[in-house]
Tab-separated table of C-alpha atoms in Angstrom:
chain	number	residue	atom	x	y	z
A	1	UNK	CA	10.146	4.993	34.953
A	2	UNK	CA	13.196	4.976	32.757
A	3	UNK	CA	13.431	2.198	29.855
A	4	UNK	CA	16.854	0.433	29.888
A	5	UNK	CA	18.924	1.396	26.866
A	6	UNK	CA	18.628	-0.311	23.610
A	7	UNK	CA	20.488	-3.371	23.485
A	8	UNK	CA	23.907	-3.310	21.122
A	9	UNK	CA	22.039	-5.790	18.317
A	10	UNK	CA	18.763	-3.585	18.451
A	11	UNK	CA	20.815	-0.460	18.027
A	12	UNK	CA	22.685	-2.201	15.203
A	13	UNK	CA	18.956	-3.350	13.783
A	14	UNK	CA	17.356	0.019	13.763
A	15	UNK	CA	20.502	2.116	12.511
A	16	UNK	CA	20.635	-0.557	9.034
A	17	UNK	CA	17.087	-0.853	8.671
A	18	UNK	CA	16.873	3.019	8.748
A	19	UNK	CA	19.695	3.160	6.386
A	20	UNK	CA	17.610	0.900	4.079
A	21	UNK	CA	13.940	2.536	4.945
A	22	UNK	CA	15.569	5.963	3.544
A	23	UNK	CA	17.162	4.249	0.818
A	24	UNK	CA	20.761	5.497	1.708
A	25	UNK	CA	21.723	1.969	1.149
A	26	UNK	CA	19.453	1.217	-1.977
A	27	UNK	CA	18.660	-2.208	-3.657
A	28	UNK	CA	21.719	-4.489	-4.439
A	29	UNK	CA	24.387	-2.881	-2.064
A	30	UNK	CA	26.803	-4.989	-0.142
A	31	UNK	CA	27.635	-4.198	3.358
A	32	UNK	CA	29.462	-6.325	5.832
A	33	UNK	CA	29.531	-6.670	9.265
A	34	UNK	CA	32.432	-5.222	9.927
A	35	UNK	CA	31.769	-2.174	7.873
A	36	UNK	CA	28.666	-1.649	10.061
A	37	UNK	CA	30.307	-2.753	13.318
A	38	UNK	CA	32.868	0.140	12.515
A	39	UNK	CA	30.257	3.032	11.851
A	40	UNK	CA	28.739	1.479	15.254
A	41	UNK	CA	32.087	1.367	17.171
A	42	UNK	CA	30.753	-2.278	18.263
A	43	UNK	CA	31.778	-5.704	17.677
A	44	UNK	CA	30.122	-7.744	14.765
A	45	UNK	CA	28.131	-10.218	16.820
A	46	UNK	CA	25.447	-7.517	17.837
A	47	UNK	CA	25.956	-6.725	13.854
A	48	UNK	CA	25.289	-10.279	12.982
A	49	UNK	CA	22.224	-10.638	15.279
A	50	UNK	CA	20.738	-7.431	13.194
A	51	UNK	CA	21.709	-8.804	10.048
A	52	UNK	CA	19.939	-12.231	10.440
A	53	UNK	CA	16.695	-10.022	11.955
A	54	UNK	CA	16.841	-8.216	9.264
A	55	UNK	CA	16.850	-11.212	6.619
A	56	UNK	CA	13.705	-12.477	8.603
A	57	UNK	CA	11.851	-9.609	7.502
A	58	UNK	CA	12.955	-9.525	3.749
A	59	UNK	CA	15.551	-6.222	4.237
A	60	UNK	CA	18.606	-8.106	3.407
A	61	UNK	CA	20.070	-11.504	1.896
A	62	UNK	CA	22.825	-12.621	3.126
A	63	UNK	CA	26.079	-14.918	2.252
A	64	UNK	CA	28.697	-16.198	4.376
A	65	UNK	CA	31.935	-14.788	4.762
A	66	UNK	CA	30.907	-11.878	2.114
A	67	UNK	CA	27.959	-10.065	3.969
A	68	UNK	CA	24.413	-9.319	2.685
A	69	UNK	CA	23.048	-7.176	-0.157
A	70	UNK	CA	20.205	-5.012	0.158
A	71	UNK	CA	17.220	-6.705	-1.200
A	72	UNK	CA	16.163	-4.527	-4.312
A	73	UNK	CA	12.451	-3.690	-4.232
A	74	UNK	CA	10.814	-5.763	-6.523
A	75	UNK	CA	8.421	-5.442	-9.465
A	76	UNK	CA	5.162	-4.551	-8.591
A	77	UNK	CA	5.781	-4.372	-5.087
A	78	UNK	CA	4.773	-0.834	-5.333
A	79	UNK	CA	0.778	-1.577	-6.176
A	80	UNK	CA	0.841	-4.512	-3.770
A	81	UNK	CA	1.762	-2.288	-0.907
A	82	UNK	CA	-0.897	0.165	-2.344
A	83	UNK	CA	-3.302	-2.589	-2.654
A	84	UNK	CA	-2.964	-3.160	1.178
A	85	UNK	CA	-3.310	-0.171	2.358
A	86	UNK	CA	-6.216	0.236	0.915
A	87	UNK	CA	-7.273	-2.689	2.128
A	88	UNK	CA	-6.480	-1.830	5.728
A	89	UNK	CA	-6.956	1.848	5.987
A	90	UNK	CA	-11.385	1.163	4.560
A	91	UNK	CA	-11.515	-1.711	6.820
A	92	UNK	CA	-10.907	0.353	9.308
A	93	UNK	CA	-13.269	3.032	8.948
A	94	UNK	CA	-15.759	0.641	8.115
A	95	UNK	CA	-15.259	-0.458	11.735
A	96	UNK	CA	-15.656	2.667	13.069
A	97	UNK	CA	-19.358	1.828	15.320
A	98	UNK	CA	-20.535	5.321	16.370
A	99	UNK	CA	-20.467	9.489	15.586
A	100	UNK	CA	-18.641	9.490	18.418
A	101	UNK	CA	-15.855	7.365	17.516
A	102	UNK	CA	-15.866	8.906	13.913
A	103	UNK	CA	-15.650	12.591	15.156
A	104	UNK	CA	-12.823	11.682	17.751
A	105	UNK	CA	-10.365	10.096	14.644
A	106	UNK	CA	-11.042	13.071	12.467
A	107	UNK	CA	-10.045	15.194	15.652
A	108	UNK	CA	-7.001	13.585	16.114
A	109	UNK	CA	-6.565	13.609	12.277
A	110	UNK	CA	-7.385	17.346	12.028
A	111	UNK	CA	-4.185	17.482	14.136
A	112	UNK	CA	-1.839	15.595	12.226
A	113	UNK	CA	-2.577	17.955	9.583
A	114	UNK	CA	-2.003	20.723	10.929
A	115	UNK	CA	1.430	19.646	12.037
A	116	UNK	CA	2.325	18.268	8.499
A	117	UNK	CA	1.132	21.652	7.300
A	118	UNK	CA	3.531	23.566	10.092
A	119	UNK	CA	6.684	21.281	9.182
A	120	UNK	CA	5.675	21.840	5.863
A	121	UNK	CA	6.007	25.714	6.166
A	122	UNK	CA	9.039	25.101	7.849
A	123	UNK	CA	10.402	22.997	5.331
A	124	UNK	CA	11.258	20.339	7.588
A	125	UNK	CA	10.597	17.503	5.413
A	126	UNK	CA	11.548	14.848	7.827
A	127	UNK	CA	9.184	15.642	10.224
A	128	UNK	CA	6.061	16.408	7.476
A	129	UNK	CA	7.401	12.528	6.640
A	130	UNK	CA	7.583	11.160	10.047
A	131	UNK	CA	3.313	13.157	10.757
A	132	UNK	CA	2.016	11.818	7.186
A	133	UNK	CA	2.927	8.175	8.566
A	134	UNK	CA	1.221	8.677	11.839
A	135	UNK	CA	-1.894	9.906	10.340
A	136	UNK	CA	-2.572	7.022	7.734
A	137	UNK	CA	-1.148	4.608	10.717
A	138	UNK	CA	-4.223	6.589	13.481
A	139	UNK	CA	-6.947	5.783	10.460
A	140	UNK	CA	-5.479	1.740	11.278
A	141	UNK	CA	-5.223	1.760	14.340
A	142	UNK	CA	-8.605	3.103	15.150
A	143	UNK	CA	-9.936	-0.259	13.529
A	144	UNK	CA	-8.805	-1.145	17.182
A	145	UNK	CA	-7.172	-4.456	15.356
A	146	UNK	CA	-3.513	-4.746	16.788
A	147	UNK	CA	-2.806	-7.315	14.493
A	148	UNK	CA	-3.578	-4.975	11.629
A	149	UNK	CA	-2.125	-1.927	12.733
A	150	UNK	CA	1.294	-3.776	13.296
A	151	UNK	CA	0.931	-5.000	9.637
A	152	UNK	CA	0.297	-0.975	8.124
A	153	UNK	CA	3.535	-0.243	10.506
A	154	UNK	CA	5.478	-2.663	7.945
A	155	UNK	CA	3.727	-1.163	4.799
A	156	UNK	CA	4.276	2.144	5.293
A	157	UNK	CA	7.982	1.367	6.125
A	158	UNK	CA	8.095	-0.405	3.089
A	159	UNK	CA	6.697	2.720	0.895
A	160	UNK	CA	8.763	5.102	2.389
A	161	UNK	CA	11.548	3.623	0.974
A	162	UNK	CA	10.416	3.747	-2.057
A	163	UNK	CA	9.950	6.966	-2.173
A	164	UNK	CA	12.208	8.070	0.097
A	165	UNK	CA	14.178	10.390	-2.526
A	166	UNK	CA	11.637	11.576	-4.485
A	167	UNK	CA	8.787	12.264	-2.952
A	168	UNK	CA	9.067	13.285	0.310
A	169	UNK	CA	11.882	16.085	-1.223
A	170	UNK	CA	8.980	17.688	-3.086
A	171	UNK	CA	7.396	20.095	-1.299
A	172	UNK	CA	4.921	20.735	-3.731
A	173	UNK	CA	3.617	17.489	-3.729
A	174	UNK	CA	3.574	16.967	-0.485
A	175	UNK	CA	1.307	20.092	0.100
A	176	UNK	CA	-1.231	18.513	-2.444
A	177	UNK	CA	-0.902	15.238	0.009
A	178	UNK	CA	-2.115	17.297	2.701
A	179	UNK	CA	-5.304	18.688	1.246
A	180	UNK	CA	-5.755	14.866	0.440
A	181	UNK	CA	-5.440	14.587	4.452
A	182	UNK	CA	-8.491	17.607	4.951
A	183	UNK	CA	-10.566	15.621	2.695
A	184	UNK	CA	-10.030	12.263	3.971
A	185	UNK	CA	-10.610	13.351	7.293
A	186	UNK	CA	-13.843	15.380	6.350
A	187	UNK	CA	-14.960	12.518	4.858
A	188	UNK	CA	-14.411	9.953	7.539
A	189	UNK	CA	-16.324	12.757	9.639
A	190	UNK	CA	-19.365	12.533	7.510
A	191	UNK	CA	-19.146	8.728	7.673
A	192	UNK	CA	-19.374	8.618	4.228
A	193	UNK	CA	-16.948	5.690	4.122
A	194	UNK	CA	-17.809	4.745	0.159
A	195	UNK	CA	-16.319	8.293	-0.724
A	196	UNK	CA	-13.640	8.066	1.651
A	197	UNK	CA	-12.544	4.240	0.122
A	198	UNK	CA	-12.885	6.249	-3.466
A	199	UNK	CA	-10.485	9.443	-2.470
A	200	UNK	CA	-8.054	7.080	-0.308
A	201	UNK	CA	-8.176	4.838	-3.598
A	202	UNK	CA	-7.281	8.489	-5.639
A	203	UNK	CA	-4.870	9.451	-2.803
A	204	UNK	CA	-3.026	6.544	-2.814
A	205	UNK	CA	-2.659	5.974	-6.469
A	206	UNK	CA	-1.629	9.870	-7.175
A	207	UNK	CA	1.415	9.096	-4.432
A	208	UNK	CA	2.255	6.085	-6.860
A	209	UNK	CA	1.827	7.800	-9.956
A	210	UNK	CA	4.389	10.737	-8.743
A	211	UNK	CA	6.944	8.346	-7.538
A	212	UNK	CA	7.109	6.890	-10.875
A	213	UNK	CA	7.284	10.588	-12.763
A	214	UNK	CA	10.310	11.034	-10.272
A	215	UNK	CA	11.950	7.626	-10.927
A	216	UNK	CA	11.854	8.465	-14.525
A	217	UNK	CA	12.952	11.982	-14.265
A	218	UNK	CA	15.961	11.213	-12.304
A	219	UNK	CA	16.914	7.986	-15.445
């Protein structure tokens, strides 16, 4: 069965928030509605519609009769986003009842590594980007918690953009994310979910700690 196509304000929504996810439009730019209703080829009330979604979820602020700015990310908003993920991605294991249920995640996870490493070799960074958010976001949503995994959709949308010029351009680094994939997943195999909380906890912070090398490299 074929979905109906998007409607004109979703289209508007995703093609801005995508803009803002990959930092193309970074922290204090002003758009308008008519600037994005032209790049669209649409009229601005499917453009307004996005805009006020978007200031519902914190993306944008906007003022009447000027537009909206691109809400900068704030200080510390890095950790917090770190904080939860942690948070989310150990509950989740922890929740994890049987061998069974254990060894089918790291299957599934032993895939999603493999197809970073292949993009990887193919130095398709988008992709390696688009498979290193679906395996953090298959360690939620095997928590079976819908409610949680809709909540790590938003956090990891929120770190890509912070990194979104730095660190997912480095290929190096990314590699040495993907051996911290193998031993995540081993570890979650093992059900040793005390070591896995300690190398997510390493994982997570060594992502943080490279995004702020690149931020200062690039001052």
């Amino acid at each position: 069965m074929l979905l109906p196509p998007p409607s004109a304000a979703e289209v508007a929504y995703r093609y801005v928030k995508e803009l803002v996810v990959d930092d193309r439009l970074a922290g204090g730019s002003m758009i308008s509605e008519g600037e994005i209703a032209g790049q669209l080829s649409s009229s601005r009330t499917p453009v307004r519609e996005a805009f006020l979604r978007l200031e519902a979820e914190g993306w944008l602020r906007l003022y009447p009769k000027r537009g909206a700015v691109v809400v900068p990310i704030a200080v510390g908003e890095a950790q917090a986003v770190i904080d939860a993920r942690l948070l989310l991605e150990v509950h989740a294991v922890e929740s994890l009842a049987t061998a069974e249920d254990r060894s089918r995640l790291c299957a599934a996870l032993k895939s999603s590594i493999a197809q970073q490493s292949a993009a990887l070799d193919q130095g398709d960074l988008d992709s390696y980007s688009s498979h290193d958010t679906e395996f953090h976001l298959a360690i939620v949503a095997a928590g079976g918690n819908a409610l949680l995994t809709s909540f790590s959709v938003s956090l990891r949308e929120r770190q890509h953009r912070m990194v979104a010029r730095s660190l997912w351009r480095d290929v190096k680094r990314a590699r040495g994310f993907v051996r911290g994939h193998g031993q995540l997943a081993s570890l979650i195999g093992a059900g040793d979910v005390r070591g896995f909380a300690d190398a997510l906890r390493g994982h997570l912070r060594d992502a943080h700690m490279a995004e702020r090398a690149a931020e200062a490299a690039s001052l």
